[in-house]
Amino acid sequence: MSNRTPAAMANAATLATAADQEAATRKASSIELHGLHKRFGADTIALDGVDLSIRAGEFFTLLGPSGCGKTTLLRILAGLEEPDQGTLVVGGKELTEVPPHRRSVNTVFQSYALFPHLSVRDNLAFGLKMRGLPAGKRDARVDEIAAFIKLGDLVERRVDQLSGGQRQRIALARALVCEPDVLLLDEPLSALDAGLRAQLQVELQRLQKRLGMTFVFVTHDQDEAMVMSDRIAVLDSGNIQQVGTPSEVYERPANAFVARFMGHENLFAIHAREDDRVQTDIGWLRLVPGEQDSTPGDWLLVRPETLEINDTVPEGYNHLAGVVRERLYRGSRIEYVLEVNGHALMVVASNLGQRVHQAGDAVTISVCPEDLVTVVA
Amino acid sequence: MPGTSQHLMRRRAVVAETRHLLFSVGPGALWITLFLVLPSAYLMGVAFMTNGPYGLPQMPLTLDAFERLAGFGFLGWSPGNLYTLLRSLWQTLLSTTLVVIVAYPIAYYITTCRERWRPIMLLAVVVPSWTNQVIRTFGWMNLLAPGTPLSELAEGLGLIPPNMGLYPSNFAVTLGLVYNFLPFMVLPLYAAFEKLDGAQVEAAQDLYASPVRAFRHAVFPQTLPGLLAGIVLVAIPAFGMYVIPELLGGGKGMMLGNLVAMQFSGGSNWPLGAAGAILMLIATFIGLFAMRRIGKRLGGGEEVVI
């Protein structure tokens, strides 16, 4: 991909090497959340009974649409919001009612929230100063972290003289320099342009691995979540819908909401079932025997990249007849919108030099039963 | 010839620029010269002249006016003028401090209100100052005079002797000054608070600052430019205030402004009045200089330039 330039990768790699010594001395903390409830006003429920275990040293992402409660959850971890019910334990210490300034948890804010009246150096030193570290040690730590994020020559600048990407790094460094048990990141990349964003995704993920620090990352971007995370929690209307690795969440979504949120478009209602065959809008399809105990009302997920447009159907595969309605040429892949049985079906084919179908072509689509997943409503 | 035409063009440009300057800056410069520079120069001249039989300045030049101002009269030294100076300084300091204490939470509170309410609340702060200052001050006279509910309440609490009333008094002057200058502090402070990003307060707390220290290190320095602007807008006019001490202070509440005004009217000693005015000017400059130093020390940075 054009975004993952060699320079970006090399940059991330150097960052990571410099972090090695620090990783050895750091102890990561696990997070336990039990029965968290939070409501705003009379009828806005932000969190509706959230239980979650985040492992020590994990890159954990809270993923969901706006208003799903992910930011509220992060703010409760930071201590900026108090839960109505429930408990929060970080590294074995109960923190539920501990105010933010007494928690060894630091946040990278979405707006960065750098102090405009202070120089970059004073911004970076803020947490250390509040903790009572003497000025000499503060300066040494600030110089160290500034060199570490490759912005050493900017420390005497004012915040308003920095670019967006530089501010983002300073905000990250301001939190990291305090060496917290847990680092919270509230959509820290959302204000950056696509190229820089992809570069920082790689850098952040490498940084976290080398530091071994527990990162809790909030985003509404499922691609970003999949690229960076060890595990993802998908939230909707104050409830956790699924917790799992990126591949678990993407390939085996726990329900239709998760499937849709992960970007799946080929979801078809299951109308009837006979043995290992299910009837959907696009026709009868055979599943792996005993794999699913799906019932009518559930959904069948057909991942576009598992479909093949082929004249010959491999042994044991399902096959469907359709007509090409739209074709989107994306370079590395080609996306087709087919019409099957009166319903739209997305197919993504890697561009390997095979025949490119035109709108109006009648085609045969085949799919392996193992690639079909049923999803509860 | 090309040389001539170039020369001509340059000449035209110079003429155009001169005309432009004359029309844009000219009227302002003329205004300031006529109504500020010349009268000030005249005033300074007057201060060094002799007081004539009818209070009008005469030659020769002398330092008499400054000696009188310092308290030396026909009957030896008297502390009256010194007291007036000290009272002016004290009233300015006290009322400005009180204005800050009252205005700071008001300005903050308005920024926490919903956006559509803010203009209305600001208007509520500003509207009273659209009424004539004398009328408003008379209003306070009516509220604070002996026998009014406020005065009787103060009497009942033993704060003032019976039948004295809250007016006339130094207290009434302070109250009048605070009331009068409140909008001049609320507005610049409001502007400073409005620029403040709430996430910065949270960031400070996240970075181990207790609420008090978050205020001290993240909020207060950012409101400092507004605060200093407000102090200048309040303290300088308060120091020279004439109407409020005249109406609410009685004989004991006189401030420098009243002393100066008296010399140009009833007292009829123009040189003494001019000397008083110069003293006020010097005191104001010293005050501004001190503010600048304090502002820089408190960490206001480059924005704190008055």
Tab-separated table of N, CA, C and O in Angstrom, chain A residues 229-292:
chain	number	residue	atom	x	y	z
A	229	SER	N	-4.712	-3.494	16.706
A	229	SER	CA	-5.056	-4.088	18.000
A	229	SER	C	-4.615	-5.527	18.173
A	229	SER	O	-4.554	-6.296	17.224
A	230	ASP	N	-4.351	-5.893	19.455
A	230	ASP	CA	-4.283	-7.303	19.819
A	230	ASP	C	-5.700	-7.846	19.941
A	230	ASP	O	-6.008	-8.911	19.445
A	231	ARG	N	-6.539	-7.095	20.649
A	231	ARG	CA	-7.943	-7.483	20.750
A	231	ARG	C	-8.816	-6.242	20.623
A	231	ARG	O	-8.397	-5.121	20.913
A	232	ILE	N	-10.058	-6.492	20.199
A	232	ILE	CA	-11.005	-5.412	19.965
A	232	ILE	C	-12.270	-5.705	20.762
A	232	ILE	O	-12.718	-6.851	20.803
A	233	ALA	N	-12.836	-4.668	21.390
A	233	ALA	CA	-14.183	-4.790	21.949
A	233	ALA	C	-15.089	-3.909	21.103
A	233	ALA	O	-14.824	-2.714	20.951
A	234	VAL	N	-16.120	-4.517	20.521
A	234	VAL	CA	-17.065	-3.738	19.729
A	234	VAL	C	-18.223	-3.341	20.637
A	234	VAL	O	-18.819	-4.192	21.294
A	235	LEU	N	-18.498	-2.047	20.690
A	235	LEU	CA	-19.565	-1.548	21.560
A	235	LEU	C	-20.704	-0.980	20.746
A	235	LEU	O	-20.494	-0.409	19.665
A	236	ASP	N	-21.905	-1.150	21.289
A	236	ASP	CA	-23.057	-0.460	20.715
A	236	ASP	C	-24.040	-0.147	21.824
A	236	ASP	O	-24.304	-0.991	22.678
A	237	SER	N	-24.585	1.018	21.808
A	237	SER	CA	-25.548	1.536	22.798
A	237	SER	C	-25.240	1.060	24.223
A	237	SER	O	-26.091	0.519	24.901
A	238	GLY	N	-24.001	1.279	24.627
A	238	GLY	CA	-23.625	1.036	26.006
A	238	GLY	C	-23.358	-0.411	26.360
A	238	GLY	O	-23.155	-0.734	27.524
A	239	ASN	N	-23.393	-1.307	25.384
A	239	ASN	CA	-23.142	-2.725	25.639
A	239	ASN	C	-21.983	-3.217	24.786
A	239	ASN	O	-21.811	-2.779	23.650
A	240	ILE	N	-21.250	-4.171	25.364
A	240	ILE	CA	-20.195	-4.803	24.579
A	240	ILE	C	-20.834	-5.885	23.723
A	240	ILE	O	-21.520	-6.773	24.223
A	241	GLN	N	-20.629	-5.785	22.420
A	241	GLN	CA	-21.227	-6.740	21.501
A	241	GLN	C	-20.320	-7.947	21.295
A	241	GLN	O	-20.799	-9.055	21.106
A	242	GLN	N	-19.032	-7.706	21.295
A	242	GLN	CA	-18.089	-8.801	21.078
A	242	GLN	C	-16.705	-8.357	21.500
A	242	GLN	O	-16.339	-7.199	21.320
A	243	VAL	N	-15.946	-9.307	22.067
A	243	VAL	CA	-14.538	-9.060	22.344
A	243	VAL	C	-13.742	-10.149	21.652
A	243	VAL	O	-14.070	-11.333	21.796
A	244	GLY	N	-12.742	-9.772	20.902
A	244	GLY	CA	-11.951	-10.801	20.235
A	244	GLY	C	-10.795	-10.204	19.471
A	244	GLY	O	-10.642	-8.985	19.396
A	245	THR	N	-9.976	-11.096	18.913
A	245	THR	CA	-8.872	-10.632	18.073
A	245	THR	C	-9.471	-10.044	16.801
A	245	THR	O	-10.638	-10.305	16.474
A	246	PRO	N	-8.685	-9.250	16.071
A	246	PRO	CA	-9.217	-8.679	14.831
A	246	PRO	C	-9.803	-9.743	13.903
A	246	PRO	O	-10.882	-9.545	13.339
A	247	SER	N	-9.127	-10.904	13.762
A	247	SER	CA	-9.644	-11.902	12.832
A	247	SER	C	-10.935	-12.531	13.362
A	247	SER	O	-11.856	-12.797	12.594
A	248	GLU	N	-11.021	-12.729	14.661
A	248	GLU	CA	-12.266	-13.271	15.231
A	248	GLU	C	-13.435	-12.323	14.971
A	248	GLU	O	-14.515	-12.735	14.553
A	249	VAL	N	-13.179	-11.042	15.236
A	249	VAL	CA	-14.265	-10.081	15.109
A	249	VAL	C	-14.668	-9.897	13.649
A	249	VAL	O	-15.844	-9.779	13.322
A	250	TYR	N	-13.679	-9.945	12.768
A	250	TYR	CA	-13.985	-9.741	11.355
A	250	TYR	C	-14.584	-10.994	10.721
A	250	TYR	O	-15.579	-10.930	10.002
A	251	GLU	N	-14.000	-12.156	11.027
A	251	GLU	CA	-14.420	-13.377	10.338
A	251	GLU	C	-15.597	-14.063	10.999
A	251	GLU	O	-16.368	-14.755	10.332
A	252	ARG	N	-15.710	-13.930	12.307
A	252	ARG	CA	-16.823	-14.555	13.001
A	252	ARG	C	-17.528	-13.537	13.901
A	252	ARG	O	-17.498	-13.659	15.128
A	253	PRO	N	-18.158	-12.544	13.301
A	253	PRO	CA	-18.838	-11.534	14.117
A	253	PRO	C	-19.933	-12.176	14.962
A	253	PRO	O	-20.605	-13.102	14.506
A	254	ALA	N	-20.064	-11.671	16.208
A	254	ALA	CA	-20.986	-12.300	17.150
A	254	ALA	C	-22.432	-12.031	16.781
A	254	ALA	O	-23.326	-12.797	17.155
A	255	ASN	N	-22.704	-10.942	16.103
A	255	ASN	CA	-24.085	-10.653	15.723
A	255	ASN	C	-24.106	-9.733	14.506
A	255	ASN	O	-23.052	-9.324	13.998
A	256	ALA	N	-25.311	-9.446	14.048
A	256	ALA	CA	-25.461	-8.689	12.810
A	256	ALA	C	-24.884	-7.280	12.947
A	256	ALA	O	-24.316	-6.737	12.000
A	257	PHE	N	-24.995	-6.687	14.175
A	257	PHE	CA	-24.444	-5.351	14.354
A	257	PHE	C	-22.942	-5.356	14.123
A	257	PHE	O	-22.402	-4.523	13.382
A	258	VAL	N	-22.259	-6.292	14.765
A	258	VAL	CA	-20.801	-6.365	14.625
A	258	VAL	C	-20.440	-6.595	13.164
A	258	VAL	O	-19.546	-5.954	12.614
A	259	ALA	N	-21.179	-7.516	12.516
A	259	ALA	CA	-20.897	-7.816	11.111
A	259	ALA	C	-21.013	-6.556	10.261
A	259	ALA	O	-20.130	-6.245	9.459
A	260	ARG	N	-22.076	-5.825	10.445
A	260	ARG	CA	-22.267	-4.602	9.657
A	260	ARG	C	-21.201	-3.576	9.997
A	260	ARG	O	-20.664	-2.910	9.121
A	261	PHE	N	-20.894	-3.462	11.305
A	261	PHE	CA	-19.928	-2.437	11.690
A	261	PHE	C	-18.534	-2.756	11.166
A	261	PHE	O	-17.767	-1.852	10.858
A	262	MET	N	-18.231	-4.040	11.040
A	262	MET	CA	-16.919	-4.417	10.506
A	262	MET	C	-16.871	-4.253	8.993
A	262	MET	O	-15.877	-4.583	8.353
A	263	GLY	N	-17.943	-3.786	8.407
A	263	GLY	CA	-17.925	-3.450	6.987
A	263	GLY	C	-18.534	-4.501	6.082
A	263	GLY	O	-18.451	-4.393	4.865
A	264	HIS	N	-19.140	-5.519	6.680
A	264	HIS	CA	-19.727	-6.564	5.843
A	264	HIS	C	-21.042	-6.096	5.243
A	264	HIS	O	-21.917	-5.594	5.937
A	265	GLU	N	-21.166	-6.279	3.924
A	265	GLU	CA	-22.400	-5.884	3.261
A	265	GLU	C	-23.251	-7.086	2.861
A	265	GLU	O	-24.460	-6.979	2.734
A	266	ASN	N	-22.588	-8.249	2.658
A	266	ASN	CA	-23.327	-9.430	2.215
A	266	ASN	C	-23.920	-10.181	3.398
A	266	ASN	O	-23.407	-11.196	3.840
A	267	LEU	N	-25.001	-9.636	3.947
A	267	LEU	CA	-25.708	-10.295	5.038
A	267	LEU	C	-27.103	-10.626	4.537
A	267	LEU	O	-27.825	-9.743	4.072
A	268	PHE	N	-27.462	-11.902	4.641
A	268	PHE	CA	-28.766	-12.300	4.099
A	268	PHE	C	-29.560	-13.027	5.176
A	268	PHE	O	-29.023	-13.889	5.889
A	269	ALA	N	-30.828	-12.653	5.286
A	269	ALA	CA	-31.697	-13.271	6.291
A	269	ALA	C	-31.892	-14.751	5.948
A	269	ALA	O	-32.043	-15.109	4.782
A	270	ILE	N	-31.850	-15.603	6.987
A	270	ILE	CA	-32.087	-17.034	6.786
A	270	ILE	C	-33.586	-17.285	6.967
A	270	ILE	O	-34.159	-16.987	8.016
A	271	HIS	N	-34.209	-17.820	5.893
A	271	HIS	CA	-35.662	-18.016	5.945
A	271	HIS	C	-36.031	-19.419	6.411
A	271	HIS	O	-37.032	-19.600	7.085
A	272	ALA	N	-35.219	-20.399	6.010
A	272	ALA	CA	-35.566	-21.778	6.359
A	272	ALA	C	-34.297	-22.603	6.415
A	272	ALA	O	-33.240	-22.186	5.916
A	273	ARG	N	-34.405	-23.778	7.038
A	273	ARG	CA	-33.231	-24.631	7.160
A	273	ARG	C	-33.640	-26.080	6.924
A	273	ARG	O	-34.670	-26.541	7.404
A	274	GLU	N	-32.828	-26.773	6.165
A	274	GLU	CA	-33.036	-28.209	5.945
A	274	GLU	C	-31.704	-28.891	6.100
A	274	GLU	O	-30.796	-28.667	5.290
A	275	ASP	N	-31.559	-29.706	7.143
A	275	ASP	CA	-30.269	-30.349	7.422
A	275	ASP	C	-29.162	-29.297	7.461
A	275	ASP	O	-29.206	-28.390	8.273
A	276	ASP	N	-28.172	-29.424	6.546
A	276	ASP	CA	-27.078	-28.451	6.576
A	276	ASP	C	-27.243	-27.403	5.481
A	276	ASP	O	-26.283	-26.753	5.096
A	277	ARG	N	-28.468	-27.257	4.973
A	277	ARG	CA	-28.706	-26.253	3.958
A	277	ARG	C	-29.643	-25.177	4.503
A	277	ARG	O	-30.555	-25.459	5.258
A	278	VAL	N	-29.338	-23.919	4.108
A	278	VAL	CA	-30.214	-22.824	4.548
A	278	VAL	C	-30.743	-22.081	3.331
A	278	VAL	O	-30.066	-21.967	2.302
A	279	GLN	N	-31.986	-21.577	3.469
A	279	GLN	CA	-32.568	-20.793	2.381
A	279	GLN	C	-32.428	-19.314	2.709
A	279	GLN	O	-32.825	-18.863	3.793
A	280	THR	N	-31.814	-18.563	1.759
A	280	THR	CA	-31.666	-17.119	1.943
A	280	THR	C	-32.209	-16.403	0.714
A	280	THR	O	-32.660	-17.043	-0.231
A	281	ASP	N	-32.131	-15.062	0.755
A	281	ASP	CA	-32.608	-14.259	-0.381
A	281	ASP	C	-31.890	-14.607	-1.677
A	281	ASP	O	-32.449	-14.461	-2.753
A	282	ILE	N	-30.612	-15.019	-1.571
A	282	ILE	CA	-29.883	-15.308	-2.806
A	282	ILE	C	-29.943	-16.793	-3.178
A	282	ILE	O	-29.310	-17.203	-4.145
A	283	GLY	N	-30.703	-17.580	-2.424
A	283	GLY	CA	-30.885	-18.990	-2.789
A	283	GLY	C	-30.478	-19.925	-1.661
A	283	GLY	O	-30.149	-19.484	-0.548
A	284	TRP	N	-30.537	-21.243	-1.982
A	284	TRP	CA	-30.154	-22.259	-0.994
A	284	TRP	C	-28.641	-22.395	-0.967
A	284	TRP	O	-27.986	-22.445	-2.007
A	285	LEU	N	-28.066	-22.458	0.260
A	285	LEU	CA	-26.624	-22.601	0.378
A	285	LEU	C	-26.318	-23.669	1.419
A	285	LEU	O	-26.995	-23.778	2.447
A	286	ARG	N	-25.287	-24.483	1.134
A	286	ARG	CA	-24.917	-25.545	2.053
A	286	ARG	C	-23.838	-25.035	3.006
A	286	ARG	O	-22.898	-24.352	2.594
A	287	LEU	N	-24.009	-25.366	4.290
A	287	LEU	CA	-23.021	-24.966	5.292
A	287	LEU	C	-22.223	-26.190	5.691
A	287	LEU	O	-22.536	-27.314	5.298
A	288	VAL	N	-21.215	-25.983	6.506
A	288	VAL	CA	-20.438	-27.103	7.033
A	288	VAL	C	-21.341	-27.877	7.987
A	288	VAL	O	-21.989	-27.267	8.843
A	289	PRO	N	-21.418	-29.216	7.869
A	289	PRO	CA	-22.347	-29.972	8.698
A	289	PRO	C	-22.084	-29.734	10.183
A	289	PRO	O	-20.940	-29.789	10.628
A	290	GLY	N	-23.151	-29.465	10.935
A	290	GLY	CA	-23.040	-29.321	12.389
A	290	GLY	C	-22.334	-28.055	12.836
A	290	GLY	O	-22.227	-27.774	14.020
A	291	GLU	N	-21.843	-27.273	11.916
A	291	GLU	CA	-21.093	-26.089	12.302
A	291	GLU	C	-21.997	-25.047	12.955
A	291	GLU	O	-21.673	-24.473	13.973
A	292	GLN	N	-23.102	-24.825	12.313
A	292	GLN	CA	-23.991	-23.798	12.838
A	292	GLN	C	-25.319	-24.389	13.294
A	292	GLN	O	-25.857	-25.283	12.661
